[in-house]
Tab-separated table of C-alpha atoms and ligand atoms in Angstrom:
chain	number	residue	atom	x	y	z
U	1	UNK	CA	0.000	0.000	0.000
U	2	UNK	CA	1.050	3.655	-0.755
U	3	UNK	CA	3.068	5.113	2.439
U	4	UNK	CA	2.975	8.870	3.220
U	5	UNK	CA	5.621	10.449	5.036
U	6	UNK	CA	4.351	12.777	8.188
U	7	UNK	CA	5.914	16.208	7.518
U	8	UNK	CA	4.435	17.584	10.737
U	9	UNK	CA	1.390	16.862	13.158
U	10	UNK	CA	0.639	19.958	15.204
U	11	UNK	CA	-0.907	19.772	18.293
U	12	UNK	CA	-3.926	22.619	18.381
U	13	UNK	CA	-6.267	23.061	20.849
U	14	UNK	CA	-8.480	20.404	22.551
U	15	UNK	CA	-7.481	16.653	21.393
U	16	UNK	CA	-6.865	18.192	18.019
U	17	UNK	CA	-4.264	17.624	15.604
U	18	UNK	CA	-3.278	19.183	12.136
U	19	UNK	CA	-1.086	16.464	10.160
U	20	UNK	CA	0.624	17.408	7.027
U	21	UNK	CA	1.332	14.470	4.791
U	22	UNK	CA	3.854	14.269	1.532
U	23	UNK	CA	1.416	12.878	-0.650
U	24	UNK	CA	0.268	13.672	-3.908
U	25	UNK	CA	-3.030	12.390	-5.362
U	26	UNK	CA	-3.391	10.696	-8.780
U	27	UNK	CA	-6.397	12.479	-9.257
U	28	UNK	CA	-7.833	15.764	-8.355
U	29	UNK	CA	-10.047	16.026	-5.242
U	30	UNK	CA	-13.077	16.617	-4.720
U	31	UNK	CA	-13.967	19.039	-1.070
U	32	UNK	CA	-15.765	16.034	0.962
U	33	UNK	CA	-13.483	13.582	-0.050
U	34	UNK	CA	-11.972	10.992	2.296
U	35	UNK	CA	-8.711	8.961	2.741
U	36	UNK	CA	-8.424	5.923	4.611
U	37	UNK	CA	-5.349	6.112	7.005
U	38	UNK	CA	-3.919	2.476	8.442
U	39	UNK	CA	-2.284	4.085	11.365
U	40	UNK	CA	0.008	1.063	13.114
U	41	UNK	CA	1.933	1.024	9.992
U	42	UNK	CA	3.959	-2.602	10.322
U	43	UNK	CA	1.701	-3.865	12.767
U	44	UNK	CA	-1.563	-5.203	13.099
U	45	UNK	CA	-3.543	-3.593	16.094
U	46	UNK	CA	-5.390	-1.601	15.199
U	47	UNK	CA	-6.404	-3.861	12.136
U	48	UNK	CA	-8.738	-1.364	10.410
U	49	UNK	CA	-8.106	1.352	8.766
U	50	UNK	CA	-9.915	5.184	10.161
U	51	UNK	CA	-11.652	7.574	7.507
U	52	UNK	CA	-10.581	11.400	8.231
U	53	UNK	CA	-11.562	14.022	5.485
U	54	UNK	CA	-9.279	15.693	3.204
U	55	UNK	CA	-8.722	19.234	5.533
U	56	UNK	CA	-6.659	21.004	2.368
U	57	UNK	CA	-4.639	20.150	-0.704
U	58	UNK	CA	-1.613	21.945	-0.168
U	59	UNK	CA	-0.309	23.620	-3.318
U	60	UNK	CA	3.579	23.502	-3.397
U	61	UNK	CA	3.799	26.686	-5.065
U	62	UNK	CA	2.046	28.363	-3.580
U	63	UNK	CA	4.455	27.880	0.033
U	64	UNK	CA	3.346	24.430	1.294
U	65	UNK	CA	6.961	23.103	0.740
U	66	UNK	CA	6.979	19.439	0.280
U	67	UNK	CA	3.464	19.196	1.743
U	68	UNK	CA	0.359	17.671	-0.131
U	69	UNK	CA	-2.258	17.000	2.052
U	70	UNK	CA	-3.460	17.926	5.632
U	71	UNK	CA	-5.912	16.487	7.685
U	72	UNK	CA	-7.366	17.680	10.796
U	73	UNK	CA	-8.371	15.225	13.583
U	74	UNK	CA	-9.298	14.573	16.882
U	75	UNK	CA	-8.303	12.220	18.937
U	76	UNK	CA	-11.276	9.847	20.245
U	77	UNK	CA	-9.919	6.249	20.652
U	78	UNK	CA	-7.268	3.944	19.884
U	79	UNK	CA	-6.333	4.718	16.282
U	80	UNK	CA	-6.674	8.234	16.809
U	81	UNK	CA	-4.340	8.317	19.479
U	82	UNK	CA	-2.022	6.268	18.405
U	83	UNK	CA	-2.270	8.775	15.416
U	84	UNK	CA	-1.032	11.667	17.434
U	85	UNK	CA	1.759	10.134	18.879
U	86	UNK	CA	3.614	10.079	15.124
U	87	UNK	CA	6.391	12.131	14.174
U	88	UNK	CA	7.825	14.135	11.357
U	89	UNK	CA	9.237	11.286	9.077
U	90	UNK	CA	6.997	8.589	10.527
U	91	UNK	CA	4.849	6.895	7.972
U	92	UNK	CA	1.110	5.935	7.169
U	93	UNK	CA	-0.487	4.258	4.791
U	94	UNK	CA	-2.916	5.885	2.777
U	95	UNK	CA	-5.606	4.879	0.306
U	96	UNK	CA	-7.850	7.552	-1.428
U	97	UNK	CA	-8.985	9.684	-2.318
U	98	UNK	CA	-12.332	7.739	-1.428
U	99	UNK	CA	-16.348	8.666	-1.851
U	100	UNK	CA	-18.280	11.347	-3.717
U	101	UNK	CA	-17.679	14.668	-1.959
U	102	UNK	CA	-19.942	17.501	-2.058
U	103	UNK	CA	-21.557	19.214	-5.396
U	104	UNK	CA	-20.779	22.750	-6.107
U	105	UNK	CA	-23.503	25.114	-6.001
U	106	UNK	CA	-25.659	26.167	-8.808
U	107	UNK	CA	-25.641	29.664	-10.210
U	108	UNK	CA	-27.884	31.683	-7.969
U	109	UNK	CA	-27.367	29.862	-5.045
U	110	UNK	CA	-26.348	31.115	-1.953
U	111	UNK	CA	-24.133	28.124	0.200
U	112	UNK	CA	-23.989	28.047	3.674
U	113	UNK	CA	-21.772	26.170	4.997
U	114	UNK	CA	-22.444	24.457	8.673
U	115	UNK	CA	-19.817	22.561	10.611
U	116	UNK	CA	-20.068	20.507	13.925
U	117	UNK	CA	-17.352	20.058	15.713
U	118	UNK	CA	-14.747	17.799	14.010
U	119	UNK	CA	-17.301	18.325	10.844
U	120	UNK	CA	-14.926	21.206	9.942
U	121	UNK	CA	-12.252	18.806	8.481
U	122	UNK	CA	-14.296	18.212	5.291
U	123	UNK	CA	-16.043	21.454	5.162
U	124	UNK	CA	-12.700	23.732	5.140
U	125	UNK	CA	-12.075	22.391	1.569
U	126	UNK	CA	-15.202	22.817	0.404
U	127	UNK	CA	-14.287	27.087	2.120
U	128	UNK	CA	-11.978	27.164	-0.533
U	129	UNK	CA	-14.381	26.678	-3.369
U	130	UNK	CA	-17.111	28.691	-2.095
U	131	UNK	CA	-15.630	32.221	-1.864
U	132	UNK	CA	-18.099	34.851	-0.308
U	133	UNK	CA	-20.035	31.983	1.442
U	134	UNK	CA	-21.683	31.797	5.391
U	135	UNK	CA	-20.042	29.419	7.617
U	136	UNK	CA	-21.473	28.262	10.541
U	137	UNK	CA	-18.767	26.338	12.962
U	138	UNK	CA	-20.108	24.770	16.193
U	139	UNK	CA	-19.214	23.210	18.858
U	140	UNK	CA	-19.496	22.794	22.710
U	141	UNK	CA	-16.672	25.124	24.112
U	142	UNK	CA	-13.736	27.434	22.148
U	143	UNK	CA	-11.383	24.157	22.670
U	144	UNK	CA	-13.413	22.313	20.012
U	145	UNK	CA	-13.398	25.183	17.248
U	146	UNK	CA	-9.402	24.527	16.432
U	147	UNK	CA	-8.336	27.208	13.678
U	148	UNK	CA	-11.152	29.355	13.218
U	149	UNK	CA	-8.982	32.276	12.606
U	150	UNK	CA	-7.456	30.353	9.779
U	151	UNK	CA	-10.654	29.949	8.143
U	152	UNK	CA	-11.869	33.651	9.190
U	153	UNK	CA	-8.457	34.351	6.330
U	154	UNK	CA	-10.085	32.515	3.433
U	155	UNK	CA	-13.028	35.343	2.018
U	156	UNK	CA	-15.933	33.820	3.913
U	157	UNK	CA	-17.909	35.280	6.210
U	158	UNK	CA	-17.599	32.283	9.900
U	159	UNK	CA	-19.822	32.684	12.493
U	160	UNK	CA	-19.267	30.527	15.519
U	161	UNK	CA	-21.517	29.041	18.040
U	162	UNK	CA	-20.818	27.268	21.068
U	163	UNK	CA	-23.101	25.439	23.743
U	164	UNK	CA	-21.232	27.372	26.724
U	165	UNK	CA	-20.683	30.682	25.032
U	166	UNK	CA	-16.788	30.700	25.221
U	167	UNK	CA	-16.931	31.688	21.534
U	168	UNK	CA	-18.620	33.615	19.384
U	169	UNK	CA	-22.512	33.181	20.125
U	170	UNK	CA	-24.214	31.049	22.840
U	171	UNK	CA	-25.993	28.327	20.864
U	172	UNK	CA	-26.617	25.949	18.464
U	173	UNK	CA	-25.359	26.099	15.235
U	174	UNK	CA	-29.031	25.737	13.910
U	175	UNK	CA	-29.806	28.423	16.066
U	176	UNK	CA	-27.359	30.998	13.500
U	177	UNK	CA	-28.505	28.834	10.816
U	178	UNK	CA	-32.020	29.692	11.516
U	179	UNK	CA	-31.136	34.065	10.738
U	180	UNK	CA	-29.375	32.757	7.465
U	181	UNK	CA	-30.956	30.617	5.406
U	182	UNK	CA	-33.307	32.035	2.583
U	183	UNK	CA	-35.258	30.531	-0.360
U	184	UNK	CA	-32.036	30.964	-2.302
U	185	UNK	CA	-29.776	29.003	-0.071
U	186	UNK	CA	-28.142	25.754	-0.457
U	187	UNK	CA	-26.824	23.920	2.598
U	188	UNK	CA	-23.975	21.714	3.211
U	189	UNK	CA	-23.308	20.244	6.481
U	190	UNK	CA	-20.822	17.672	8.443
U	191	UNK	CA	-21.351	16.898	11.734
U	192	UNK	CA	-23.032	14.753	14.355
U	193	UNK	CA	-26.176	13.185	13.577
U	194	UNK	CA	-28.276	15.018	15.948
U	195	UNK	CA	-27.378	18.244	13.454
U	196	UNK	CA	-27.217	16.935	10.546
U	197	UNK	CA	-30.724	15.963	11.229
U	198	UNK	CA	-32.160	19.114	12.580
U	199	UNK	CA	-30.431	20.843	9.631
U	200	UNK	CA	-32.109	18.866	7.017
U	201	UNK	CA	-35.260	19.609	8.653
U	202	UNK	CA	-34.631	22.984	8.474
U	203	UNK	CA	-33.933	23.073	4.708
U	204	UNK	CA	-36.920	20.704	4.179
U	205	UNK	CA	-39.468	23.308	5.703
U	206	UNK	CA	-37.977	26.275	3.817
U	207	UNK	CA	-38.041	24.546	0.599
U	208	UNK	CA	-34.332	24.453	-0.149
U	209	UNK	CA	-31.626	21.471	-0.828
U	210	UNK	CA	-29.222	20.523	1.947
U	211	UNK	CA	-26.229	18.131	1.100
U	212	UNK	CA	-24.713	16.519	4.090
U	213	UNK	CA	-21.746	14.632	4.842
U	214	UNK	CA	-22.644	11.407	7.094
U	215	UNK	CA	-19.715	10.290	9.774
U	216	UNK	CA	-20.371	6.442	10.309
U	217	UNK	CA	-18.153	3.939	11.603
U	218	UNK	CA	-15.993	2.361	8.643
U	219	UNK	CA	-14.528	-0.449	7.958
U	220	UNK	CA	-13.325	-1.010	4.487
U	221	UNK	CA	-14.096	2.242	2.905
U	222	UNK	CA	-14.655	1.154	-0.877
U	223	UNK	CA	-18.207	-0.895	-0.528
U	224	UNK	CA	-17.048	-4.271	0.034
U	225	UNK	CA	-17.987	-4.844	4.031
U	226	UNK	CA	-21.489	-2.962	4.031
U	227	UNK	CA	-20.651	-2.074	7.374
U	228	UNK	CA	-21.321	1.525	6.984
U	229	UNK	CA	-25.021	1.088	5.581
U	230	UNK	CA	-27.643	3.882	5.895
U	231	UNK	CA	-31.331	3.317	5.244
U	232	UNK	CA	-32.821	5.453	1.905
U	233	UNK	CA	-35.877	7.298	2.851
U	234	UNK	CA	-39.049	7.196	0.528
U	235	UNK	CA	-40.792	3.825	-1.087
U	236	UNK	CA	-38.062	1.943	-2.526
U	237	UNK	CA	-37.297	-1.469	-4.116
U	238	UNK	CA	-36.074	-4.169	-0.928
U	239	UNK	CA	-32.547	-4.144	-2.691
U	240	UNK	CA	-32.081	-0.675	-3.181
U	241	UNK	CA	-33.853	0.266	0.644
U	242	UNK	CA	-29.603	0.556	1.980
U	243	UNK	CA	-26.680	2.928	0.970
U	244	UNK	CA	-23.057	2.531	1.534
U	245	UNK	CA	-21.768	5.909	2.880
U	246	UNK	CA	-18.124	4.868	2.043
U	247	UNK	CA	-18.863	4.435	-1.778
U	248	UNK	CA	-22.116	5.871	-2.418
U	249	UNK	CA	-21.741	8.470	0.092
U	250	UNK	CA	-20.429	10.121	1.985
U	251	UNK	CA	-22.282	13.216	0.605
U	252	UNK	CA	-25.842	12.599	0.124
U	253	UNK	CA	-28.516	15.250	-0.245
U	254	UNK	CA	-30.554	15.359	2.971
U	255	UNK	CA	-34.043	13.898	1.317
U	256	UNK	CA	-32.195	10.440	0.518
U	257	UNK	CA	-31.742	9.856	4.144
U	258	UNK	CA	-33.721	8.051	6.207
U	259	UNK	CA	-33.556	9.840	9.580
U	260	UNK	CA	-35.547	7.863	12.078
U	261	UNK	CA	-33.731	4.412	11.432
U	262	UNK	CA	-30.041	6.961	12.515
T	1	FAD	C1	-16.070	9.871	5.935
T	1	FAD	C2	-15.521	10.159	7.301
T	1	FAD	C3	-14.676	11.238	7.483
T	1	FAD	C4	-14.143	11.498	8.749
T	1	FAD	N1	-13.329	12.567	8.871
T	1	FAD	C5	-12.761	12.827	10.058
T	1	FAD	C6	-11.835	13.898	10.182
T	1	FAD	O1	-11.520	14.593	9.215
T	1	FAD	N2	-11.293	14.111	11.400
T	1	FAD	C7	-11.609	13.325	12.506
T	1	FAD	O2	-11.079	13.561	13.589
T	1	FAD	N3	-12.476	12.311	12.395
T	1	FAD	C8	-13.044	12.032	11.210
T	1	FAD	N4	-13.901	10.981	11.096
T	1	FAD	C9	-14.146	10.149	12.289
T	1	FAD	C10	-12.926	9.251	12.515
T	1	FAD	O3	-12.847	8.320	11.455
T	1	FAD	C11	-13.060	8.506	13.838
T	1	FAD	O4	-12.999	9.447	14.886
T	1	FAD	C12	-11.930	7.513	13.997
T	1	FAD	O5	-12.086	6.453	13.090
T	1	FAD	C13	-11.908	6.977	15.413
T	1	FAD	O6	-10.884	6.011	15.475
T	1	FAD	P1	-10.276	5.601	16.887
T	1	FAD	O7	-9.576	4.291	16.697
T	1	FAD	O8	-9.497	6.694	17.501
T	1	FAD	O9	-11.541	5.420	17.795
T	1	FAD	P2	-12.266	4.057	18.158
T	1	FAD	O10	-11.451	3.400	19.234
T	1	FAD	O11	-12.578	3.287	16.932
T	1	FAD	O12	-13.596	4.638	18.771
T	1	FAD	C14	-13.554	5.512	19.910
T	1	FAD	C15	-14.926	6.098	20.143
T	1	FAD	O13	-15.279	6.948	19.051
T	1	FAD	C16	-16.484	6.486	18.468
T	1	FAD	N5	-16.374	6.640	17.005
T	1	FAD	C17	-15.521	6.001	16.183
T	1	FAD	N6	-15.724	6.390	14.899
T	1	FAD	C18	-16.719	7.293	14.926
T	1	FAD	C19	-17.414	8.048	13.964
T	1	FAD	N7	-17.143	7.939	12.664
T	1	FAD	N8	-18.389	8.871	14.377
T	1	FAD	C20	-18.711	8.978	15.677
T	1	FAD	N9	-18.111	8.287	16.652
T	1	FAD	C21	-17.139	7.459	16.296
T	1	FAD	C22	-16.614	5.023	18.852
T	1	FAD	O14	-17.970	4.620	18.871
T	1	FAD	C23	-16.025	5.032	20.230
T	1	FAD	O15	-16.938	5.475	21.192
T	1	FAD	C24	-14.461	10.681	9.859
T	1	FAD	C25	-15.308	9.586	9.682
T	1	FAD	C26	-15.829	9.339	8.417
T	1	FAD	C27	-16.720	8.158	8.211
T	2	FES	S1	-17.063	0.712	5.084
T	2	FES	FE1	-17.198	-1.228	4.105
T	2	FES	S2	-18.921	-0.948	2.812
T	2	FES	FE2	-18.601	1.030	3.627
């Protein structure tokens, strides 16, 4: 399997981590995207691979010295921690980039962009594409909203929510989200399933399409497990009633999820 070598992996605040990776894609990719990291490189615990999002393609040129990719992370379990205790010249396998990613938006359209918590990873990329757009970031306290002023930099216009009020507004993201969205929004979202769900029901009663990016446990990451199914909504055929979020997914527009079997 492909190796990439750690260039650096930056502790920020919280249990967060920025890694940049010396890694180079065959193909372009798309904001959304995911890798699959095998993090005991050599070894065999633990066995499975862990999905993060692509946080930025890092342009050489453009000052990102040998750098390709970055992801941002936070440490939750055994992989994860394991991940942050890598150094510069370390290894890890990597094999993407996987899944569908999110669709730009149409002419007309005004994105807003809503992040929860760790939900940034995937959503900074999409920043980059979406110059002049909202973006909601959320979390509980300031400790879980790790480079916020890097994002403020990129032409968009962040607003931050957290539950305790230690940065910007005391709240719910859905609670800014509520002020912004208009008939001539489009959504995208990452984030835990309690907000991706109240977000698409949000879109639903204003009439407008919401894309979101679903974080389920993985275990292959290219279809062949079905571990990571999700249940379609609407009257459909018995073989076509699951989708696979690694390779049919993990973007899906809100109104092909079934939210009460989550
Ligand atoms: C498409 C996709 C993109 C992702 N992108 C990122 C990213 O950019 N940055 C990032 O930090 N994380 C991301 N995640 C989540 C990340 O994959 C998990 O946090 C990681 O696999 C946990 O591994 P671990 O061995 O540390 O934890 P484990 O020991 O496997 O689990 C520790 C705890 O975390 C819970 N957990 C594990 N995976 C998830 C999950 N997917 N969602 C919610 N709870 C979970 C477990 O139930 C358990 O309670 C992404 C997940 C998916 C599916
Ligand atoms: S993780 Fe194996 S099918 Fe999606």
């Amino acid at each position: 399997m492909p190796s990439a070598v750690i260039v650096y992996n930056k502790k920020l605040t919280g249990s967060h981590y920025l890694m940049g990776l010396e890694w180079r894609f065959t193909e372009e990719v798309a904001p959304g995207q995911f890798i699959m990291l095998k993090v005991n490189h050599g070894g065999y615990d633990p066995l499975l691979r862990r999905p993060f999002g692509v946080y930025n393609v890092v342009d050489p040129a453009r000052g990102g010295g040998h750098v390709g990719i970055e992801i941002l992370y936070k440490v939750v379990g055994r992989g994860t921690s394991i991940l942050s205790g890598l150094a510069p010249d370390d290894t890890v396998d990597i094999l993407g980039p996987l899944g569908n990613g999110f669709p730009t938006p149409k002419a007309g359209e005004k994105p807003i962009l809503v992040a929860g918590g760790i939900g940034i990873a995937p959503i900074h990329l999409l920043t980059l594409a979406c110059k002049g757009a909202t973006v909601i970031f959320g979390a509980r306290d300031k400790s879980e909203t790790p480079l916020t002023a890097d994002i403020e930099k990129l032409g968009v216009n962040v607003k931050t929510a957290t539950e305790d009020g230690s940065a910007g507004v005391k709240g719910l993201v859905t609670d800014i989200l509520a002020g912004e969205i208009t008939e001539n929004s489009v959504i995208y979202a990452c984030g835990p399933t309690g907000m991706l769900r109240a977000v698409a029901s949000m879109a639903r009663d204003v009439g407008v399409r919401a894309y979101v990016s679903l974080e389920n446990s993985m275990a292959c990451g290219v279809g062949a497990c079905l571990g990571c199914a999700v249940k379609r909504s609407g009257d459909v055929k018995k073989n076509k009633r699951y989708q696979m979020v690694c390779s049919e997914g993990p973007v899906f527009e809100s109104t092909e999820i079934d939210w009460e079997s989550l």
